[in-house]
Amino acid sequence: MANAYQRKKQPERVRQQLLEVAARLSLEQGIGAVTLDAVSQAAGVSKGGLLHHFPNKLALLDGLFDELVARFDRAIEEAMEGDDVERGRFTRAYLTVCFALDAEADGKGWQVLTIALLAEPHLKERWREWVARRADEFATTDSSPNCLLARFAADGVWLADLLESHEFDAATRALLFQNLKALSLQ
Amino acid sequence: MANAYQRKKQPERVRQQLLEVAARLSLEQGIGAVTLDAVSQAAGVSKGGLLHHFPNKLALLDGLFDELVARFDRAIEEAMEGDDVERGRFTRAYLTVCFALDAEADGKGWQVLTIALLAEPHLKERWREWVARRADEFATTDSSPNCLLARFAADGVWLADLLESHEFDAATRALLFQNLKALSLQ
DNA sequence: ATAAAGATACCGTCTGGACGGTTTGTCAAG
DNA sequence: CTTGACAAACCGTCCAGACGGTATCTTTAT
């Protein structure tokens, strides 16, 4: 730390570290805690260093968004692997991922996504693009009203997880999941 | 404006104006734009004046939350009036209100609720209380999994409206609404 | 092979502005 | 004449970003 000039350069590692730290900070202390100072310090980098990787704060949030969307995409793709029914496959994967998020260890880190998303009108736009791309991609298999409905419900459940507003028992939760999956097949 | 000492004193009016302005600001420019300076200025009041009505910023957000929840409650109650089927009545009202929000003129102002809600852990807690109270109140008529599901879907639709992430045609939207209402009756 | 010539990856400090909140003062109404 | 409803100036803090530097990588020319 004292002599960081000498230490090995590992830009990709540092960049990753910055994103991780930013996610963790926002999770633990709210989005307000994500300041350039706090993030850089927690990542063991100077503020100048942070600003080298992300030219401004918006770029940092963008990077965070990209990272999280990428994880989301991967999770969905993974969930689609083991499903050989075409109809509603994407929707079922979406359901699976959304319902699993609260249990998952690093799933908590996702929460920052929405917060930033809602706070930053700019990210709202990017999310819209994601939805549009996916809707287009799976138009032939997942565009039925029932699939749409199921995905909306998943969003609702995910929001409830985020806000911790509903106290489910696991059985009800599982039942909901089953019912929604059934909807995706009709 | 120049000489506000002379103008008629109308505390309730000013208070209301402050809340309205705060809602509008958060809607148009994000929650970050809701600063004491901006709100007070846009409401034609000095910052001292604002802080007379709301001793600190948290109190302002609280007031906003109260106002919005009150409107929500009123809207739900109103929607329940014309419904004489007991089973799922609350859920149908909830659906009606959520689906109507984007069309409503001042419905847009609601959006601030979530944003503030997600940003402020403190408001998250209060929202949880609202949900719990309602869930308890209508436990006998609206606690079925299908009702729960319908309400979650409504939340999802509402979120989509908020983020402007989905482009519905009116027909699909109406169909969703009908399907969900049907669910509340099963 | 190697040395010069950039390019890249950082560090540490400074600044200007925004923002929440305080204080003191002023006017009006009851 | 006391209290409530404001105004206006001010304070301390925090924060985004600029800036100028330094050390390490990579490429290129010889």
Short mmCIF file of C-alpha atoms (C1' of nucleotides) in Angstrom, two decimals:
data_model
loop_
_atom_site.label_atom_id
_atom_site.label_comp_id
_atom_site.label_asym_id
_atom_site.label_seq_id
_atom_site.Cartn_x
_atom_site.Cartn_y
_atom_site.Cartn_z
CA MET A 1 0.00 0.00 0.00
CA ALA A 2 2.69 2.43 1.00
CA ASN A 3 4.58 1.85 -2.15
CA ALA A 4 1.98 0.96 -4.68
CA TYR A 5 4.08 2.15 -7.54
CA GLN A 6 6.27 -0.93 -7.31
CA ARG A 7 3.58 -3.54 -7.02
CA LYS A 8 2.75 -5.64 -9.97
CA LYS A 9 0.26 -4.07 -12.35
CA GLN A 10 -2.92 -5.98 -12.77
CA PRO A 11 -5.47 -3.69 -14.30
CA GLU A 12 -8.16 -6.27 -14.84
CA ARG A 13 -7.90 -7.47 -11.29
CA VAL A 14 -8.12 -3.94 -9.94
CA ARG A 15 -11.06 -3.10 -12.15
CA GLN A 16 -12.90 -6.17 -10.95
CA GLN A 17 -12.08 -5.36 -7.38
CA LEU A 18 -13.50 -1.87 -7.76
CA LEU A 19 -16.78 -3.23 -9.06
CA GLU A 20 -17.03 -5.81 -6.33
CA VAL A 21 -16.36 -3.26 -3.65
CA ALA A 22 -18.89 -0.85 -5.11
CA ALA A 23 -21.54 -3.57 -5.12
CA ARG A 24 -20.74 -4.57 -1.56
CA LEU A 25 -20.81 -1.01 -0.31
CA SER A 26 -24.16 -0.28 -1.88
CA LEU A 27 -25.56 -3.45 -0.42
CA GLU A 28 -24.31 -2.88 3.09
CA GLN A 29 -24.75 0.84 3.46
CA GLY A 30 -27.03 1.93 0.69
CA ILE A 31 -26.35 3.56 -2.60
CA GLY A 32 -25.39 6.75 -0.83
CA ALA A 33 -22.28 5.09 0.49
CA VAL A 34 -20.95 4.55 -3.01
CA THR A 35 -18.64 7.52 -3.24
CA LEU A 36 -15.44 7.66 -5.19
CA ASP A 37 -13.51 8.04 -1.98
CA ALA A 38 -15.14 5.13 -0.25
CA VAL A 39 -14.92 2.77 -3.19
CA SER A 40 -11.35 3.54 -4.03
CA GLN A 41 -10.21 3.30 -0.45
CA ALA A 42 -12.05 0.04 0.20
CA ALA A 43 -10.52 -1.38 -2.94
CA GLY A 44 -7.04 -0.42 -1.84
CA VAL A 45 -6.61 2.02 -4.70
CA SER A 46 -6.27 5.75 -4.77
CA LYS A 47 -9.07 7.89 -6.08
CA GLY A 48 -6.94 8.77 -9.05
CA GLY A 49 -6.57 5.08 -9.71
CA LEU A 50 -10.29 4.57 -9.66
CA LEU A 51 -10.80 7.47 -12.02
CA HIS A 52 -8.31 5.94 -14.38
CA HIS A 53 -10.48 2.87 -14.83
CA PHE A 54 -13.77 4.73 -14.74
CA PRO A 55 -13.49 8.29 -15.99
CA ASN A 56 -16.40 9.44 -13.84
CA LYS A 57 -18.92 8.17 -11.38
CA LEU A 58 -21.53 7.47 -14.00
CA ALA A 59 -19.10 5.20 -15.77
CA LEU A 60 -18.61 3.31 -12.55
CA LEU A 61 -22.33 2.75 -12.17
CA ASP A 62 -22.47 1.74 -15.81
CA GLY A 63 -19.77 -0.81 -15.23
CA LEU A 64 -21.66 -2.14 -12.27
CA PHE A 65 -24.78 -2.42 -14.35
CA ASP A 66 -22.96 -4.25 -17.11
CA GLU A 67 -21.48 -6.69 -14.67
CA LEU A 68 -24.79 -7.46 -13.05
CA VAL A 69 -26.65 -7.82 -16.31
CA ALA A 70 -23.95 -10.15 -17.53
CA ARG A 71 -24.40 -12.32 -14.45
CA PHE A 72 -28.13 -12.27 -14.89
CA ASP A 73 -27.76 -13.36 -18.50
CA ARG A 74 -25.44 -16.16 -17.56
CA ALA A 75 -27.80 -17.36 -14.85
CA ILE A 76 -30.69 -17.38 -17.27
CA GLU A 77 -28.74 -19.20 -19.92
CA GLU A 78 -27.69 -21.78 -17.39
CA ALA A 79 -31.28 -22.26 -16.29
CA MET A 80 -32.35 -22.74 -19.90
CA GLU A 81 -29.87 -25.53 -20.48
CA GLY A 82 -31.70 -28.21 -18.58
CA ASP A 83 -35.09 -27.42 -20.14
CA ASP A 84 -35.97 -29.12 -23.39
CA VAL A 85 -39.46 -27.79 -23.83
CA GLU A 86 -39.35 -24.88 -26.23
CA ARG A 87 -42.54 -23.13 -25.29
CA GLY A 88 -41.99 -20.74 -22.40
CA ARG A 89 -38.42 -21.82 -21.82
CA PHE A 90 -37.10 -18.35 -21.36
CA THR A 91 -39.91 -17.47 -19.00
CA ARG A 92 -39.23 -20.50 -16.84
CA ALA A 93 -35.56 -19.60 -16.67
CA TYR A 94 -36.50 -16.07 -15.74
CA LEU A 95 -38.73 -17.39 -12.99
CA THR A 96 -36.04 -19.69 -11.71
CA VAL A 97 -33.45 -16.98 -11.52
CA CYS A 98 -35.75 -14.43 -9.90
CA PHE A 99 -37.00 -16.84 -7.29
CA ALA A 100 -33.50 -18.02 -6.50
CA LEU A 101 -32.03 -14.60 -6.00
CA ASP A 102 -32.80 -14.18 -2.34
CA ALA A 103 -31.35 -17.51 -1.38
CA GLU A 104 -28.19 -17.08 -3.37
CA ALA A 105 -25.23 -15.79 -1.43
CA ASP A 106 -24.12 -13.13 -3.85
CA GLY A 107 -27.67 -12.66 -5.02
CA LYS A 108 -27.91 -9.89 -2.48
CA GLY A 109 -25.49 -7.88 -4.50
CA TRP A 110 -28.10 -7.70 -7.22
CA GLN A 111 -30.21 -5.42 -5.15
CA VAL A 112 -28.00 -2.52 -5.97
CA LEU A 113 -29.03 -2.92 -9.57
CA THR A 114 -32.59 -1.83 -9.03
CA ILE A 115 -31.69 0.93 -6.72
CA ALA A 116 -29.25 2.41 -9.17
CA LEU A 117 -31.68 1.61 -11.94
CA LEU A 118 -34.51 3.53 -10.41
CA ALA A 119 -32.33 6.35 -9.23
CA GLU A 120 -30.55 6.85 -12.54
CA PRO A 121 -32.89 7.60 -15.42
CA HIS A 122 -29.94 6.85 -17.65
CA LEU A 123 -29.79 3.20 -16.57
CA LYS A 124 -33.52 2.92 -16.95
CA GLU A 125 -32.95 3.34 -20.66
CA ARG A 126 -30.38 0.60 -20.77
CA TRP A 127 -32.68 -1.79 -18.93
CA ARG A 128 -35.40 -1.07 -21.41
CA GLU A 129 -33.04 -2.14 -24.16
CA TRP A 130 -32.31 -5.40 -22.40
CA VAL A 131 -35.98 -6.18 -22.09
CA ALA A 132 -36.65 -5.28 -25.70
CA ARG A 133 -33.80 -7.44 -26.95
CA ARG A 134 -34.94 -10.42 -24.95
CA ALA A 135 -38.56 -9.97 -25.86
CA ASP A 136 -37.56 -9.93 -29.47
CA GLU A 137 -35.22 -12.88 -29.19
CA PHE A 138 -37.87 -15.10 -27.63
CA ALA A 139 -40.88 -13.70 -29.40
CA THR A 140 -41.83 -17.04 -30.88
CA THR A 141 -41.67 -19.03 -27.64
CA ASP A 142 -42.39 -16.60 -24.80
CA SER A 143 -44.69 -13.87 -25.99
CA SER A 144 -47.99 -15.34 -24.85
CA PRO A 145 -49.95 -13.30 -22.31
CA ASN A 146 -49.50 -16.05 -19.77
CA CYS A 147 -45.73 -15.93 -20.10
CA LEU A 148 -45.80 -12.18 -19.79
CA LEU A 149 -47.95 -12.50 -16.73
CA ALA A 150 -45.61 -15.03 -15.17
CA ARG A 151 -42.63 -12.79 -15.70
CA PHE A 152 -44.42 -9.84 -14.18
CA ALA A 153 -45.24 -11.91 -11.17
CA ALA A 154 -41.61 -12.90 -10.91
CA ASP A 155 -40.70 -9.25 -10.93
CA GLY A 156 -43.18 -8.69 -8.15
CA VAL A 157 -41.70 -11.47 -6.06
CA TRP A 158 -38.26 -10.17 -6.70
CA LEU A 159 -39.34 -6.70 -5.63
CA ALA A 160 -40.82 -8.15 -2.48
CA ASP A 161 -37.52 -9.86 -1.75
CA LEU A 162 -35.73 -6.63 -2.35
CA LEU A 163 -37.96 -4.68 -0.01
CA GLU A 164 -38.36 -7.56 2.40
CA SER A 165 -41.97 -6.56 2.42
CA HIS A 166 -43.62 -9.99 2.43
CA GLU A 167 -42.98 -12.83 4.77
CA PHE A 168 -43.35 -16.03 2.83
CA ASP A 169 -43.21 -19.45 4.16
CA ALA A 170 -41.18 -21.66 1.89
CA ALA A 171 -44.20 -23.76 0.97
CA THR A 172 -46.21 -20.84 -0.39
CA ARG A 173 -43.18 -19.66 -2.26
CA ALA A 174 -42.70 -23.04 -3.85
CA LEU A 175 -46.38 -23.23 -4.74
CA LEU A 176 -46.23 -19.85 -6.46
CA PHE A 177 -43.22 -21.00 -8.38
CA GLN A 178 -44.97 -24.14 -9.55
CA ASN A 179 -48.11 -22.30 -10.57
CA LEU A 180 -46.17 -19.78 -12.59
CA LYS A 181 -44.17 -22.48 -14.31
CA ALA A 182 -47.42 -24.16 -15.23
CA LEU A 183 -48.65 -20.90 -16.70
CA SER A 184 -45.63 -20.72 -18.98
CA LEU A 185 -46.65 -24.02 -20.58
CA GLN A 186 -50.24 -23.19 -21.37
CA MET B 1 -41.91 36.36 -3.83
CA ALA B 2 -39.76 39.40 -3.24
CA ASN B 3 -41.63 40.36 -0.14
CA ALA B 4 -42.94 37.19 1.34
CA TYR B 5 -43.34 38.70 4.75
CA GLN B 6 -46.39 40.64 3.62
CA ARG B 7 -48.15 37.88 1.78
CA LYS B 8 -50.96 36.08 3.43
CA LYS B 9 -49.89 33.24 5.66
CA GLN B 10 -51.20 29.91 4.57
CA PRO B 11 -49.15 27.21 6.23
CA GLU B 12 -51.25 24.30 5.07
CA ARG B 13 -51.12 25.47 1.50
CA VAL B 14 -47.36 25.92 1.63
CA ARG B 15 -46.88 22.52 3.18
CA GLN B 16 -48.90 20.93 0.45
CA GLN B 17 -47.01 22.84 -2.19
CA LEU B 18 -43.72 21.62 -0.80
CA LEU B 19 -44.83 18.03 -1.02
CA GLU B 20 -46.14 18.43 -4.53
CA VAL B 21 -42.96 20.04 -5.71
CA ALA B 22 -40.83 17.37 -4.09
CA ALA B 23 -42.84 14.70 -5.85
CA ARG B 24 -42.58 16.43 -9.18
CA LEU B 25 -38.87 16.99 -8.85
CA SER B 26 -38.13 13.39 -8.02
CA LEU B 27 -40.23 12.28 -10.93
CA GLU B 28 -38.66 14.55 -13.47
CA GLN B 29 -35.04 14.48 -12.40
CA GLY B 30 -34.65 11.54 -10.10
CA ILE B 31 -34.47 11.32 -6.38
CA GLY B 32 -31.07 12.96 -6.41
CA ALA B 33 -32.69 16.22 -7.44
CA VAL B 34 -34.71 16.36 -4.27
CA THR B 35 -32.52 18.69 -2.26
CA LEU B 36 -33.67 21.16 0.32
CA ASP B 37 -32.49 24.00 -1.85
CA ALA B 38 -34.21 22.80 -4.99
CA VAL B 39 -37.49 21.93 -3.32
CA SER B 40 -37.77 25.13 -1.37
CA GLN B 41 -36.86 27.28 -4.33
CA ALA B 42 -39.23 25.55 -6.70
CA ALA B 43 -42.00 25.93 -4.15
CA GLY B 44 -41.33 29.65 -3.85
CA VAL B 45 -40.26 29.35 -0.24
CA SER B 46 -36.96 29.91 1.47
CA LYS B 47 -35.02 26.97 2.81
CA GLY B 48 -35.73 28.18 6.31
CA GLY B 49 -39.40 28.08 5.44
CA LEU B 50 -39.14 24.51 4.26
CA LEU B 51 -37.29 23.50 7.39
CA HIS B 52 -40.00 25.09 9.45
CA HIS B 53 -42.52 22.63 8.10
CA PHE B 54 -40.18 19.65 7.93
CA PRO B 55 -37.43 19.79 10.54
CA ASN B 56 -35.07 17.78 8.36
CA LYS B 57 -34.88 16.05 5.06
CA LEU B 58 -35.96 12.72 6.43
CA ALA B 59 -39.12 14.31 7.71
CA LEU B 60 -39.79 15.65 4.24
CA LEU B 61 -39.45 12.22 2.70
CA ASP B 62 -41.63 10.85 5.45
CA GLY B 63 -44.27 13.41 4.66
CA LEU B 64 -44.08 12.49 1.03
CA PHE B 65 -44.47 8.84 1.88
CA ASP B 66 -47.45 9.52 4.12
CA GLU B 67 -49.14 11.57 1.46
CA LEU B 68 -48.65 8.97 -1.21
CA VAL B 69 -49.73 6.07 0.95
CA ALA B 70 -52.82 8.00 1.94
CA ARG B 71 -53.71 8.50 -1.71
CA PHE B 72 -53.07 4.87 -2.42
CA ASP B 73 -55.32 3.84 0.43
CA ARG B 74 -58.08 6.15 -0.71
CA ALA B 75 -57.85 4.85 -4.26
CA ILE B 76 -58.06 1.26 -3.06
CA GLU B 77 -60.98 1.97 -0.80
CA GLU B 78 -62.76 3.68 -3.65
CA ALA B 79 -62.12 0.73 -5.92
CA MET B 80 -63.50 -1.64 -3.29
CA GLU B 81 -66.78 0.27 -3.04
CA GLY B 82 -68.31 -0.96 -6.24
CA ASP B 83 -67.38 -4.59 -5.68
CA ASP B 84 -69.80 -6.74 -3.76
CA VAL B 85 -68.01 -10.05 -4.00
CA GLU B 86 -66.12 -10.61 -0.80
CA ARG B 87 -63.55 -13.09 -2.00
CA GLY B 88 -60.53 -11.34 -3.42
CA ARG B 89 -62.07 -7.90 -3.20
CA PHE B 90 -58.97 -6.24 -1.88
CA THR B 91 -56.83 -7.92 -4.50
CA ARG B 92 -59.07 -6.71 -7.32
CA ALA B 93 -58.93 -3.19 -5.96
CA TYR B 94 -55.17 -3.46 -5.73
CA LEU B 95 -55.06 -4.60 -9.33
CA THR B 96 -57.32 -1.81 -10.46
CA VAL B 97 -55.26 0.86 -8.78
CA CYS B 98 -51.92 -0.50 -9.96
CA PHE B 99 -53.06 -0.84 -13.55
CA ALA B 100 -54.58 2.61 -13.56
CA LEU B 101 -51.54 4.39 -12.23
CA ASP B 102 -49.81 5.05 -15.50
CA ALA B 103 -52.89 6.52 -17.13
CA GLU B 104 -53.73 8.76 -14.23
CA ALA B 105 -52.41 12.28 -14.50
CA ASP B 106 -50.95 12.59 -11.02
CA GLY B 107 -50.31 8.86 -10.94
CA LYS B 108 -46.85 9.65 -12.18
CA GLY B 109 -46.11 11.30 -8.88
CA TRP B 110 -46.42 7.90 -7.27
CA GLN B 111 -43.24 6.82 -8.85
CA VAL B 112 -41.25 8.71 -6.33
CA LEU B 113 -42.55 6.37 -3.70
CA THR B 114 -40.58 3.39 -4.88
CA ILE B 115 -37.52 5.34 -5.60
CA ALA B 116 -37.44 6.85 -2.16
CA LEU B 117 -38.55 3.52 -0.81
CA LEU B 118 -35.66 1.63 -2.27
CA ALA B 119 -33.15 4.30 -1.48
CA GLU B 120 -34.19 4.81 2.12
CA PRO B 121 -34.06 1.69 4.27
CA HIS B 122 -36.12 3.60 6.76
CA LEU B 123 -39.07 3.87 4.37
CA LYS B 124 -38.66 0.25 3.41
CA GLU B 125 -39.58 -0.55 6.97
CA ARG B 126 -42.70 1.57 6.85
CA TRP B 127 -43.81 -0.04 3.61
CA ARG B 128 -43.39 -3.44 5.19
CA GLU B 129 -45.74 -2.33 7.92
CA TRP B 130 -48.32 -1.24 5.40
CA VAL B 131 -48.19 -4.61 3.65
CA ALA B 132 -48.39 -6.48 6.91
CA ARG B 133 -51.37 -4.46 8.11
CA ARG B 134 -53.24 -4.99 4.88
CA ALA B 135 -52.39 -8.65 4.69
CA ASP B 136 -53.71 -9.05 8.19
CA GLU B 137 -56.83 -7.00 7.56
CA PHE B 138 -57.83 -9.04 4.55
CA ALA B 139 -56.51 -12.38 5.67
CA THR B 140 -59.89 -14.06 5.38
CA THR B 141 -60.70 -12.85 1.88
CA ASP B 142 -57.39 -12.30 0.07
CA SER B 143 -54.78 -14.66 1.42
CA SER B 144 -55.10 -17.39 -1.18
CA PRO B 145 -52.00 -18.14 -3.27
CA ASN B 146 -53.84 -16.99 -6.35
CA CYS B 147 -54.58 -13.61 -4.84
CA LEU B 148 -50.99 -13.28 -3.72
CA LEU B 149 -49.87 -14.16 -7.19
CA ALA B 150 -52.17 -11.62 -8.75
CA ARG B 151 -50.88 -8.88 -6.50
CA PHE B 152 -47.30 -9.77 -7.28
CA ALA B 153 -48.07 -9.56 -10.96
CA ALA B 154 -49.64 -6.16 -10.39
CA ASP B 155 -46.45 -5.08 -8.70
CA GLY B 156 -44.54 -6.28 -11.72
CA VAL B 157 -46.73 -4.34 -14.10
CA TRP B 158 -46.44 -1.29 -11.94
CA LEU B 159 -42.67 -1.66 -11.93
CA ALA B 160 -42.69 -1.95 -15.69
CA ASP B 161 -44.70 1.24 -15.90
CA LEU B 162 -42.25 2.89 -13.58
CA LEU B 163 -39.25 1.87 -15.62
CA GLU B 164 -41.08 2.19 -18.89
CA SER B 165 -39.41 -1.07 -19.73
CA HIS B 166 -42.25 -2.83 -21.55
CA GLU B 167 -44.26 -1.58 -24.42
CA PHE B 168 -47.75 -2.88 -24.03
CA ASP B 169 -50.52 -2.51 -26.43
CA ALA B 170 -53.72 -1.64 -24.63
CA ALA B 171 -55.34 -4.94 -25.58
CA THR B 172 -52.66 -7.07 -23.94
CA ARG B 173 -52.80 -4.90 -20.92
CA ALA B 174 -56.54 -5.30 -20.65
CA LEU B 175 -56.25 -9.03 -21.11
CA LEU B 176 -53.72 -9.28 -18.32
CA PHE B 177 -56.00 -7.31 -16.10
CA GLN B 178 -58.94 -9.59 -16.82
CA ASN B 179 -56.91 -12.74 -16.25
CA LEU B 180 -55.63 -11.50 -12.94
CA LYS B 181 -59.08 -10.50 -11.80
CA ALA B 182 -60.27 -13.97 -12.67
CA LEU B 183 -57.47 -15.40 -10.57
CA SER B 184 -58.65 -13.46 -7.55
CA LEU B 185 -62.01 -15.23 -7.72
CA GLN B 186 -60.80 -18.81 -7.86
"C1'" DA C 1 19.17 -7.94 -28.70
"C1'" DT C 2 18.36 -3.67 -26.95
"C1'" DA C 3 17.46 0.92 -26.13
"C1'" DA C 4 14.55 4.65 -27.04
"C1'" DA C 5 9.72 6.14 -27.21
"C1'" DG C 6 5.57 6.15 -26.01
"C1'" DA C 7 1.43 4.11 -23.69
"C1'" DT C 8 -0.70 2.45 -19.67
"C1'" DA C 9 -1.49 2.09 -14.78
"C1'" DC C 10 -1.54 4.10 -11.13
"C1'" DC C 11 -0.62 7.87 -6.77
"C1'" DG C 12 -1.65 12.09 -3.78
"C1'" DT C 13 -3.29 16.65 -3.43
"C1'" DC C 14 -6.26 20.36 -4.28
"C1'" DT C 15 -10.53 22.85 -5.36
"C1'" DG C 16 -14.94 24.38 -6.22
"C1'" DG C 17 -19.39 23.53 -5.41
"C1'" DA C 18 -23.39 21.33 -3.42
"C1'" DC C 19 -25.95 20.17 0.44
"C1'" DG C 20 -27.98 19.53 5.12
"C1'" DG C 21 -28.66 22.09 8.85
"C1'" DT C 22 -28.30 26.37 12.27
"C1'" DT C 23 -29.04 30.84 13.67
"C1'" DT C 24 -30.84 35.16 13.87
"C1'" DG C 25 -34.17 38.29 12.43
"C1'" DT C 26 -38.78 39.93 10.71
"C1'" DC C 27 -43.60 40.26 10.16
"C1'" DA C 28 -48.47 38.97 11.06
"C1'" DA C 29 -52.27 37.06 13.55
"C1'" DG C 30 -54.66 35.89 17.55
"C1'" DC D 1 -47.33 40.32 23.42
"C1'" DT D 2 -46.57 35.95 22.50
"C1'" DT D 3 -46.48 32.48 19.18
"C1'" DG D 4 -46.35 30.80 14.56
"C1'" DA D 5 -44.74 31.47 9.87
"C1'" DC D 6 -41.51 32.55 7.36
"C1'" DA D 7 -36.66 35.02 5.33
"C1'" DA D 8 -31.70 35.41 4.75
"C1'" DA D 9 -27.24 34.71 5.76
"C1'" DC D 10 -24.09 31.50 7.17
"C1'" DC D 11 -21.35 27.05 8.55
"C1'" DG D 12 -19.13 22.52 8.27
"C1'" DT D 13 -18.84 18.60 5.67
"C1'" DC D 14 -18.64 15.83 1.96
"C1'" DC D 15 -17.77 14.77 -2.60
"C1'" DA D 16 -16.81 14.65 -7.73
"C1'" DG D 17 -13.45 15.59 -10.53
"C1'" DA D 18 -8.93 18.00 -12.15
"C1'" DC D 19 -4.20 17.91 -12.12
"C1'" DG D 20 0.53 16.82 -12.14
"C1'" DG D 21 3.35 13.43 -11.17
"C1'" DT D 22 5.71 8.50 -11.16
"C1'" DA D 23 6.43 3.73 -12.08
"C1'" DT D 24 5.77 -0.15 -15.08
"C1'" DC D 25 4.50 -2.29 -19.42
"C1'" DT D 26 4.69 -2.56 -24.79
"C1'" DT D 27 6.11 -1.46 -29.15
"C1'" DT D 28 9.30 0.03 -32.45
"C1'" DA D 29 13.60 1.17 -34.57
"C1'" DT D 30 18.04 -0.01 -34.96
#
